[in-house]
PDB file of C-alpha atoms in Angstrom:
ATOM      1  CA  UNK A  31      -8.808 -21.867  10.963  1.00 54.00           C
ATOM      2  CA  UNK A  32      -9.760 -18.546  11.856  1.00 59.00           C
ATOM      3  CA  UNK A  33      -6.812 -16.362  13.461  1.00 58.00           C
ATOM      4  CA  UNK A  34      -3.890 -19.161  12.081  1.00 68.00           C
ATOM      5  CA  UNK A  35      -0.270 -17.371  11.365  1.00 85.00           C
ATOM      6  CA  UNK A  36       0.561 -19.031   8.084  1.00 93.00           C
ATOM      7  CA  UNK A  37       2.146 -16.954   4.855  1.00 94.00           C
ATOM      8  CA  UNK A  38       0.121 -17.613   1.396  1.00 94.00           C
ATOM      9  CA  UNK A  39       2.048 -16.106  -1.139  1.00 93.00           C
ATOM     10  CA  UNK A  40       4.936 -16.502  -2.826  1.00 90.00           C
ATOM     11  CA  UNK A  41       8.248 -17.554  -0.863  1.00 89.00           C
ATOM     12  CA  UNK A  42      11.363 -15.096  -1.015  1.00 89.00           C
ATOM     13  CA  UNK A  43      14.746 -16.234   0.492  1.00 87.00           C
ATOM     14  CA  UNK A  44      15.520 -12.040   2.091  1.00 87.00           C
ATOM     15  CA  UNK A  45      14.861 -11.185   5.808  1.00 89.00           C
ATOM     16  CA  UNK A  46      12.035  -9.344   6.228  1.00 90.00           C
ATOM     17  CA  UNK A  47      13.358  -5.750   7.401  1.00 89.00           C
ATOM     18  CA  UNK A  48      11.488  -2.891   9.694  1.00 92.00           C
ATOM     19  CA  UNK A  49      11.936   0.762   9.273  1.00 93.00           C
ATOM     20  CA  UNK A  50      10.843   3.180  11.456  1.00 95.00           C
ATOM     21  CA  UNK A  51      10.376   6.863  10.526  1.00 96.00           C
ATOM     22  CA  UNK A  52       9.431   9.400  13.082  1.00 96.00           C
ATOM     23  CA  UNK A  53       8.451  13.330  12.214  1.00 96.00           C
ATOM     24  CA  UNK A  54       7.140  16.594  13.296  1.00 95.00           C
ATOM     25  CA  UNK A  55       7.066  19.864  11.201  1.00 93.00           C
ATOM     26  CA  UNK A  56      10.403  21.021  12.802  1.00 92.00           C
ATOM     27  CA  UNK A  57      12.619  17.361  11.964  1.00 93.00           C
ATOM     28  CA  UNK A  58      12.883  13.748  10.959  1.00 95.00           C
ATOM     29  CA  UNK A  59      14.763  10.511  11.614  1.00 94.00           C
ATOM     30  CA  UNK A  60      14.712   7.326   9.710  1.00 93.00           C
ATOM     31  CA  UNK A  61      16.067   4.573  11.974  1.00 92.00           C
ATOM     32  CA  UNK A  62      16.748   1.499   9.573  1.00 89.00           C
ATOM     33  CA  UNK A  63      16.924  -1.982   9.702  1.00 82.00           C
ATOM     34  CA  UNK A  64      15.288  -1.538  13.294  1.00 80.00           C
ATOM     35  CA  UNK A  65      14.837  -4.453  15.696  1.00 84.00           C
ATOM     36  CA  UNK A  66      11.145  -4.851  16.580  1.00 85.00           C
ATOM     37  CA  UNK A  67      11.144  -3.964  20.013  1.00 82.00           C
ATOM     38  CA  UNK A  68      13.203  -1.246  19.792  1.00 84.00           C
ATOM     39  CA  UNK A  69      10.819   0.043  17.735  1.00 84.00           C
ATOM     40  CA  UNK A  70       7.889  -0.264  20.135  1.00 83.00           C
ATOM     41  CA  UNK A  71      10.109   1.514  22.412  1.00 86.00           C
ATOM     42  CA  UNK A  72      11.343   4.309  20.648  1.00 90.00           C
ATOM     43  CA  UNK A  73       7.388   5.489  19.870  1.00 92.00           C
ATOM     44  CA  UNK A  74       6.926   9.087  20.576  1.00 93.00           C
ATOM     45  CA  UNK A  75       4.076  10.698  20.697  1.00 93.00           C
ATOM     46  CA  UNK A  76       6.282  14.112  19.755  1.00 95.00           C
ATOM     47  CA  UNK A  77       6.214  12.751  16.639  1.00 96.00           C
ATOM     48  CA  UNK A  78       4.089  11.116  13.436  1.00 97.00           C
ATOM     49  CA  UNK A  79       5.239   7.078  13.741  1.00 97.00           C
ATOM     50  CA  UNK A  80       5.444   4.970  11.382  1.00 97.00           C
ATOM     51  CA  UNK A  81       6.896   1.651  11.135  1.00 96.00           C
ATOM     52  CA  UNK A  82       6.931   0.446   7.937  1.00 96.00           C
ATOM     53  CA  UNK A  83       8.018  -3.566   7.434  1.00 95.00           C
ATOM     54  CA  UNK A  84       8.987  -4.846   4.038  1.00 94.00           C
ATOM     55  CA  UNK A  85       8.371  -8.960   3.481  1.00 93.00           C
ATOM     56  CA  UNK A  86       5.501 -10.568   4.976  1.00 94.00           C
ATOM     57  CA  UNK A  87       6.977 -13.401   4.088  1.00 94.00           C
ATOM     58  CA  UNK A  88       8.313 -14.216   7.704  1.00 92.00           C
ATOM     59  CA  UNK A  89       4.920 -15.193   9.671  1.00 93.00           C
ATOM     60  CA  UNK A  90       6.833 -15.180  13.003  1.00 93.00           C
ATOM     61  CA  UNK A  91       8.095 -12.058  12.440  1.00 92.00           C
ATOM     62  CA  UNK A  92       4.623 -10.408  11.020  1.00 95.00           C
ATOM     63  CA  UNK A  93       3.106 -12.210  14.097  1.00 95.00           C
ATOM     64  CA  UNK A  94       5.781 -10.410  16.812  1.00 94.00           C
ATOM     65  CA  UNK A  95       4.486  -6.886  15.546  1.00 94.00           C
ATOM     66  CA  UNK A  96       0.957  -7.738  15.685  1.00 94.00           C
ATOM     67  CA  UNK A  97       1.500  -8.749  19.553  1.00 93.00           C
ATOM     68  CA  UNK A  98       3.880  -5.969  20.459  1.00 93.00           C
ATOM     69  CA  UNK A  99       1.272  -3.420  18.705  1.00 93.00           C
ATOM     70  CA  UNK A 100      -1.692  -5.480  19.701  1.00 92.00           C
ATOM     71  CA  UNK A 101      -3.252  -5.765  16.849  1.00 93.00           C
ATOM     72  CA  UNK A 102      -6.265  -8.951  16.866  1.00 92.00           C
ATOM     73  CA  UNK A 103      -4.903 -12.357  15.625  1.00 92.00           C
ATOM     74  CA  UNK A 104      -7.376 -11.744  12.210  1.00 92.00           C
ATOM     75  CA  UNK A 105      -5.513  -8.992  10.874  1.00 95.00           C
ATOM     76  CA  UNK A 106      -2.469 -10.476  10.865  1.00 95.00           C
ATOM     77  CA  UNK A 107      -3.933 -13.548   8.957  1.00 94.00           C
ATOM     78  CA  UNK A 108      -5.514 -11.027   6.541  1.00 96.00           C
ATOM     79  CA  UNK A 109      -1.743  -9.294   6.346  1.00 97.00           C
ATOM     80  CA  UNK A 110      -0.464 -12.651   5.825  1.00 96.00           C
ATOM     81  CA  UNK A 111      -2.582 -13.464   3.429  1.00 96.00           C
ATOM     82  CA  UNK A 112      -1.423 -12.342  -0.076  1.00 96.00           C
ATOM     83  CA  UNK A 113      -4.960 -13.749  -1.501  1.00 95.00           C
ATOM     84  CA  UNK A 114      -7.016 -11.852   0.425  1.00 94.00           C
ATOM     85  CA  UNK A 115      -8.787  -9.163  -1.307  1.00 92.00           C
ATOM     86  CA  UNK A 116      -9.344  -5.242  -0.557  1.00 94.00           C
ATOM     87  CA  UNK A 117     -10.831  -4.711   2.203  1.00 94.00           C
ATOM     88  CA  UNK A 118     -11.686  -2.189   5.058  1.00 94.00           C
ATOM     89  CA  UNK A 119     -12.306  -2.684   8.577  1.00 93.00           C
ATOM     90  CA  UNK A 120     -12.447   0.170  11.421  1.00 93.00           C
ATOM     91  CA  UNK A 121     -12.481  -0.599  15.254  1.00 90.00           C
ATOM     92  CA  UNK A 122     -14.254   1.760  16.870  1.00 87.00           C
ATOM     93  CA  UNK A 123     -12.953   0.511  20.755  1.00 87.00           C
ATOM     94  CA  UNK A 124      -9.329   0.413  19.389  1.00 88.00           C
ATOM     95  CA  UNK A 125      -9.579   3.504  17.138  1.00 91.00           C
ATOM     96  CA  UNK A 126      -7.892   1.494  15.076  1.00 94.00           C
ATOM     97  CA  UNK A 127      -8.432   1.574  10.598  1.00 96.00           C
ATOM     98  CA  UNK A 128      -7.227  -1.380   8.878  1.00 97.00           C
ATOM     99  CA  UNK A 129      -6.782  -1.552   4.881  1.00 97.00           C
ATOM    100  CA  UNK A 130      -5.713  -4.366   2.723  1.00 97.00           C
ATOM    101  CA  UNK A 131      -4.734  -2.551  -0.892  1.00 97.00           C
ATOM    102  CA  UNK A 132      -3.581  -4.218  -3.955  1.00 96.00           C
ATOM    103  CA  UNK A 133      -0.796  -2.318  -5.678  1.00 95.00           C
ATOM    104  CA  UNK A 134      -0.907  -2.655  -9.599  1.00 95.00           C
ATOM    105  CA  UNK A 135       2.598  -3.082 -11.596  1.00 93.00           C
ATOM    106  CA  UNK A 136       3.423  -4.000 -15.230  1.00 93.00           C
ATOM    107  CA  UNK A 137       6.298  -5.999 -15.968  1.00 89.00           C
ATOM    108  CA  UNK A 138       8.300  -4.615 -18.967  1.00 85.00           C
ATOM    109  CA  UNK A 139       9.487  -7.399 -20.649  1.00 87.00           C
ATOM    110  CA  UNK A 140       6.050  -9.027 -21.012  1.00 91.00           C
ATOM    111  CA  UNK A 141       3.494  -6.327 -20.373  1.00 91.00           C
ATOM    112  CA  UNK A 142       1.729  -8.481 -17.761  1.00 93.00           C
ATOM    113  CA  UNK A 143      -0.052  -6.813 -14.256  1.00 94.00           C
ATOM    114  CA  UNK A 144       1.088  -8.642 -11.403  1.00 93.00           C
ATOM    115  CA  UNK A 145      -0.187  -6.976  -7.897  1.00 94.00           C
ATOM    116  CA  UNK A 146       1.345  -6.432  -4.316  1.00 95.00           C
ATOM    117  CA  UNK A 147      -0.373  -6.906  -1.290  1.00 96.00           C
ATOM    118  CA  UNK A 148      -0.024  -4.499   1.243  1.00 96.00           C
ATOM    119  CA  UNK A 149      -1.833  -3.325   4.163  1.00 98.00           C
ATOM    120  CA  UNK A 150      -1.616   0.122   5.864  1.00 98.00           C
ATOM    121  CA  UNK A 151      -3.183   0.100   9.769  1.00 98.00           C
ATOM    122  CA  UNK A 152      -3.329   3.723  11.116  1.00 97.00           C
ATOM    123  CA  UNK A 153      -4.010   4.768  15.167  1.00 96.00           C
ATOM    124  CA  UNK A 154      -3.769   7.084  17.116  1.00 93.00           C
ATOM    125  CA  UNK A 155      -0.213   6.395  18.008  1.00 94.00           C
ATOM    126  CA  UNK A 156       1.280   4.886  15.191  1.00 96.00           C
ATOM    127  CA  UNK A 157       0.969   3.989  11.482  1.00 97.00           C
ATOM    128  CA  UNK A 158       2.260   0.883  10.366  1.00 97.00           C
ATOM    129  CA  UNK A 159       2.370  -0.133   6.758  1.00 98.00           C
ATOM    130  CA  UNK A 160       3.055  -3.841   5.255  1.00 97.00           C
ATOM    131  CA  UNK A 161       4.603  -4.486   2.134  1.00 95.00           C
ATOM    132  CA  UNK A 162       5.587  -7.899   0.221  1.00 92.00           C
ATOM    133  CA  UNK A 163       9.152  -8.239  -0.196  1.00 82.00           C
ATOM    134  CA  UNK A 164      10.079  -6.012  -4.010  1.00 74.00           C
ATOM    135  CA  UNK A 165      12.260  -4.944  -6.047  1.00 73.00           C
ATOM    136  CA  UNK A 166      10.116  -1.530  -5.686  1.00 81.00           C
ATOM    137  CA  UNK A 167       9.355   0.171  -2.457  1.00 89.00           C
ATOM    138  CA  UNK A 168       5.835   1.419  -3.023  1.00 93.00           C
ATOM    139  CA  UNK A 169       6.310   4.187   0.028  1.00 95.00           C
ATOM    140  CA  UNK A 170       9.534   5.328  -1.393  1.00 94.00           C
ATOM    141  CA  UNK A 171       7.961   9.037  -2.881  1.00 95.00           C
ATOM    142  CA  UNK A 172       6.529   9.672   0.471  1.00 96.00           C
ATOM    143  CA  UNK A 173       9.741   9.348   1.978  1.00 94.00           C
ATOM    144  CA  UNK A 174      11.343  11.447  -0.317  1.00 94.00           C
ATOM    145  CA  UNK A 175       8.648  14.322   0.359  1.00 93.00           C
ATOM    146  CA  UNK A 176       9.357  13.825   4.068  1.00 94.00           C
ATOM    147  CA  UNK A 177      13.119  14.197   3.625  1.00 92.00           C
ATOM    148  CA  UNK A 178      12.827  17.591   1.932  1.00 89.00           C
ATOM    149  CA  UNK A 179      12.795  20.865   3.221  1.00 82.00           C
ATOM    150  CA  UNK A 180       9.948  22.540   3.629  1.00 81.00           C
ATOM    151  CA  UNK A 181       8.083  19.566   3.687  1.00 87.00           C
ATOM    152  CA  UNK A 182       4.008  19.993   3.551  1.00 88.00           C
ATOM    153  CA  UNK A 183       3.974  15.867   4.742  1.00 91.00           C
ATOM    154  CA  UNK A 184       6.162  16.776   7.614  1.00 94.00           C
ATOM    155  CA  UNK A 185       3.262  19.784   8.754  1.00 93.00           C
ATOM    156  CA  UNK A 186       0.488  17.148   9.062  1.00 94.00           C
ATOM    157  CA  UNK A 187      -0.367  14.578  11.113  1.00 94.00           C
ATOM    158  CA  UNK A 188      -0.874  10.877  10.790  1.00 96.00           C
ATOM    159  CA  UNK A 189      -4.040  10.705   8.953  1.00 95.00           C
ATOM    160  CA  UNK A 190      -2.040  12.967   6.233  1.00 96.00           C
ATOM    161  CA  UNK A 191       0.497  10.298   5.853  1.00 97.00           C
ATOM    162  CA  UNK A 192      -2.460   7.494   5.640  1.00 97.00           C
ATOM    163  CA  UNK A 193      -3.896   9.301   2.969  1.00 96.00           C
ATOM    164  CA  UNK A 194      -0.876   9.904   0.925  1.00 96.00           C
ATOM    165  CA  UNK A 195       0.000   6.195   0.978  1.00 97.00           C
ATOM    166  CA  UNK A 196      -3.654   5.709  -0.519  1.00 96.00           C
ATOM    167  CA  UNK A 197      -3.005   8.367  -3.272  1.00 95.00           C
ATOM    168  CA  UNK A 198      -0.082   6.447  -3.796  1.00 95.00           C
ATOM    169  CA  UNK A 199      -2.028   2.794  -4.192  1.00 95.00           C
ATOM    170  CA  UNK A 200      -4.062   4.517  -6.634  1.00 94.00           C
ATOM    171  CA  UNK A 201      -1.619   6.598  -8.686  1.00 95.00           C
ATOM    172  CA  UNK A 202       0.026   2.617  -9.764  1.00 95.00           C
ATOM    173  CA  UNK A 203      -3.441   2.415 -11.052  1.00 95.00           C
ATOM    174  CA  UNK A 204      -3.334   5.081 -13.898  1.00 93.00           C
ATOM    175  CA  UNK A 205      -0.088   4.304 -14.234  1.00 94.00           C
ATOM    176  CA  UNK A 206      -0.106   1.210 -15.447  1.00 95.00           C
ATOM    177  CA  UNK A 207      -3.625   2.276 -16.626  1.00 94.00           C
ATOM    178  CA  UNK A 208      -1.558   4.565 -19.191  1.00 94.00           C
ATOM    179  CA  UNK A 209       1.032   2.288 -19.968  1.00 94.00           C
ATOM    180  CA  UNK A 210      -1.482  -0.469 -21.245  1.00 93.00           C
ATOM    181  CA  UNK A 211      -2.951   2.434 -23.565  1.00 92.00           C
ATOM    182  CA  UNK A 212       0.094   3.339 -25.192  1.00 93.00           C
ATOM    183  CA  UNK A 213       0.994  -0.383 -25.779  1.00 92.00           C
ATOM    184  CA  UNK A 214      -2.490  -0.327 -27.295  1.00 92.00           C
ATOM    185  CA  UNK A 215      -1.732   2.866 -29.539  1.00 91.00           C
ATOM    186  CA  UNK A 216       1.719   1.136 -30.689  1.00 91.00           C
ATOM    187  CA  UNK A 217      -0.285  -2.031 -31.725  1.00 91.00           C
ATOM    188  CA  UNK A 218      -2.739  -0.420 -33.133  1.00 89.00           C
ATOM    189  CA  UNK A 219      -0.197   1.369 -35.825  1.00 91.00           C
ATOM    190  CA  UNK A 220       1.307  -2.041 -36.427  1.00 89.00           C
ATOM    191  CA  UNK A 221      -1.796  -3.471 -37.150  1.00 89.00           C
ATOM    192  CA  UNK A 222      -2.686  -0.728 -39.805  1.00 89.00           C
ATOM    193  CA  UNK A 223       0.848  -0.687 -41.168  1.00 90.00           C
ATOM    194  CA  UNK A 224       1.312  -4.580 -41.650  1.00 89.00           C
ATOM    195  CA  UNK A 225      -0.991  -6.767 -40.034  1.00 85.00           C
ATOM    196  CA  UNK A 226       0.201 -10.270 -38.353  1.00 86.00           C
ATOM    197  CA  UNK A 227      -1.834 -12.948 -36.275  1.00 83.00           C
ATOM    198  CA  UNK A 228       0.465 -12.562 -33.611  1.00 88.00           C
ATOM    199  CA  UNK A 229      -1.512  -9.017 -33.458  1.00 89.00           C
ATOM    200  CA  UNK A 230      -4.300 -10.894 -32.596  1.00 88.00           C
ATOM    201  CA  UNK A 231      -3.344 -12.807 -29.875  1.00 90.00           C
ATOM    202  CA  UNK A 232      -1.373  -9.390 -28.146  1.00 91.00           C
ATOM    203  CA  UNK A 233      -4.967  -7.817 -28.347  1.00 91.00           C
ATOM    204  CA  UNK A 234      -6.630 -10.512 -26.885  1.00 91.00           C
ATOM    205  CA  UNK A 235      -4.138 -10.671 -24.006  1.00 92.00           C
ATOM    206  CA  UNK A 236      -4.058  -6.725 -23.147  1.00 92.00           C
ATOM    207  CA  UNK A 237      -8.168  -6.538 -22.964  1.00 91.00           C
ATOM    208  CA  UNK A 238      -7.174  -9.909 -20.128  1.00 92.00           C
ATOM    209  CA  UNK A 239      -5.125  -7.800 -18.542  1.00 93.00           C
ATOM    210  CA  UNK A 240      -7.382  -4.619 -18.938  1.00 93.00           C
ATOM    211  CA  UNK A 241     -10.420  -6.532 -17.099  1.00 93.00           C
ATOM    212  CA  UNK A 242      -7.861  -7.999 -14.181  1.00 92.00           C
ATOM    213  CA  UNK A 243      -6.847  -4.197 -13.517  1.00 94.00           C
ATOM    214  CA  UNK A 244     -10.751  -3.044 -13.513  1.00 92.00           C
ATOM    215  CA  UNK A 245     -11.597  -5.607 -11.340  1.00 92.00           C
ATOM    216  CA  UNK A 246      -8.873  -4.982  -9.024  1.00 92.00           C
ATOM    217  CA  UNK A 247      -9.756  -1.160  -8.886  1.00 92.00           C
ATOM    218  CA  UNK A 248     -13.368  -1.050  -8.349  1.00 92.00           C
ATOM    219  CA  UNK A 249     -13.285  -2.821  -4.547  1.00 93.00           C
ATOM    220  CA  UNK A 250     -10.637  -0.317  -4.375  1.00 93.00           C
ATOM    221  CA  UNK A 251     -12.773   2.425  -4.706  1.00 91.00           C
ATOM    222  CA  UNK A 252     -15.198   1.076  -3.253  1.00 93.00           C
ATOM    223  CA  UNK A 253     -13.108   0.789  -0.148  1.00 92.00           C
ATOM    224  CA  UNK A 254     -12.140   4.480  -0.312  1.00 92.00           C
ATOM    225  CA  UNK A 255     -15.498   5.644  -0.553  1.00 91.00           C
ATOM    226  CA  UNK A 256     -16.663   3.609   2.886  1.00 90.00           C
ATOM    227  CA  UNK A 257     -13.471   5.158   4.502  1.00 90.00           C
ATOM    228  CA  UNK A 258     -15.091   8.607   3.731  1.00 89.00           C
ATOM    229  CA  UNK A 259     -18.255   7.285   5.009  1.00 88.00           C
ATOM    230  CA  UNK A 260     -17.133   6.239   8.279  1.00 84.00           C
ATOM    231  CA  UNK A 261     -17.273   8.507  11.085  1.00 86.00           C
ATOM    232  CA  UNK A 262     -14.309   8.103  12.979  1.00 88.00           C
ATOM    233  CA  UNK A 263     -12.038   9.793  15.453  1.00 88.00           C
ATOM    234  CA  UNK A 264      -8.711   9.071  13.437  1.00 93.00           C
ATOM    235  CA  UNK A 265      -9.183  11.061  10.264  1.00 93.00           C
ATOM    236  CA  UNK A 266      -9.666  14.872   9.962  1.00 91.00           C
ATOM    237  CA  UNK A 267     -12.791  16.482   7.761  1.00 90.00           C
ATOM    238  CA  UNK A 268      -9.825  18.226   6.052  1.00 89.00           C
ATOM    239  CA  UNK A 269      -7.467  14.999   4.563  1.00 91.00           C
ATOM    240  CA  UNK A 270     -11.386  13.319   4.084  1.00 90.00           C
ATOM    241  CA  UNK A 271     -11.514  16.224   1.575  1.00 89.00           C
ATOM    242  CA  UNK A 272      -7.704  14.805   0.508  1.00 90.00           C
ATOM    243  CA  UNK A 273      -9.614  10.860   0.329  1.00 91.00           C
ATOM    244  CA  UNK A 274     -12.317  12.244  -2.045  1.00 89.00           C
ATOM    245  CA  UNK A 275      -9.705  13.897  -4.517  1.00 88.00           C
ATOM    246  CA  UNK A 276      -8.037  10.004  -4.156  1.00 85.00           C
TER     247      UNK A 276
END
């Protein structure tokens, strides 16, 4: 039913752990391992704030933040929801934008495209981000940006920080994008040096995997170009111009 807390995906056995990273031009602190409501507490509006949770796994946990950040029982069903596909929602009363993103990777032992969910809210007062519990923190180059100094991340607000975890989302895209073509290339000599039906049946699988990354990208664009569309009070004309260049 519509609203229900219930996890679809797959199970992981690790706590679910919240991060929360707070910056201005002049400094930043990363407060780690951070218990939810000391989060909530510690929100400054001195600062860009983002709390960034890694394993949706934990429903009660995932459904905690959404009532301590107030965010409307259906988004955390869609954040709980590793099935659910891109999508895009802005709340105009709220000033809240909510994204669900699929993040592309490619295992290399067997060349196959699996794909995270994650889902990125940004408002006025905070950011958070939601990530499924990996081996790979997708954020992780944003933080390192933030942590250097000068930083250009540090000089801009929130909507800068949305934005860069989008050019992120879609950077895993022509990166595995790539990858899959120079697989392709190295068949392709094999196949001209000494052919094998075992060629075949790698060719066969790669275009499978080709399609499932197409049709995983276009709603993805898609999505990006409504965000541009959208007139709304929580994104500058200036990182729009950041969103189009996505």
């Amino acid at each position: 039913s519509a609203g229900t807390v219930e996890y679809i995906g797959q199970e992981f056995e690790n706590d679910a752990f919240l991060k929360l990273i707070q910056y201005n031009a002049e400094e930043i602190s990363i407060h780690a391992n951070e218990k939810l409501q000391d989060c909530n507490l510690k929100i400054n509006q001195k600062f860009v704030n983002w709390v960034d949770i890694t394993g949706i796994h934990q429903a009660h946990l995932i459904d905690n933040i959404g009532k301590t950040f107030g965010l409307h029982p259906l988004l955390i069903e869609d954040i709980l929801n590793t099935t659910q596909k891109p999508k895009f929602e802005y709340f105009e009363e709220d000033s809240i934008i909510f994204l669900i993103l699929k993040v592309p990777r490619i295992e290399n032992e067997t060349n196959e495209i699996d794909f995270e969910h994650i889902a990125i809210l940004l408002s006025q007062k905070f950011v958070l981000s939601f990530q499924e519990m990996d081996k790979n923190d997708v954020f992780e180059p944003i933080l390192t940006r933030l942590n250097k100094t000068p930083s250009k991340t540090r000089k801009h607000k929130s909507d800068y920080l949305f934005y860069s975890m989008l050019d992120i989302v879609v950077d895993n895209y022509y990166l595995v994008s790539n990858k899959i073509e120079e697989i392709l290339s190295q068949l392709e000599l094999e196949i001209l040096k000494d052919a094998k039906a075992d060629h075949q049946k790698t060719l066969f699988f790669l275009k499978k995997e080709i399609i499932q990354l197409k049709k995983s990208l276009l709603p993805t664009k898609e999505l990006l170009n409504l965000l541009i569309r959208e007139n709304n009070v929580l994104i500058s004309k200036e990182n729009k111009i950041y969103i189009r260049d996505v």
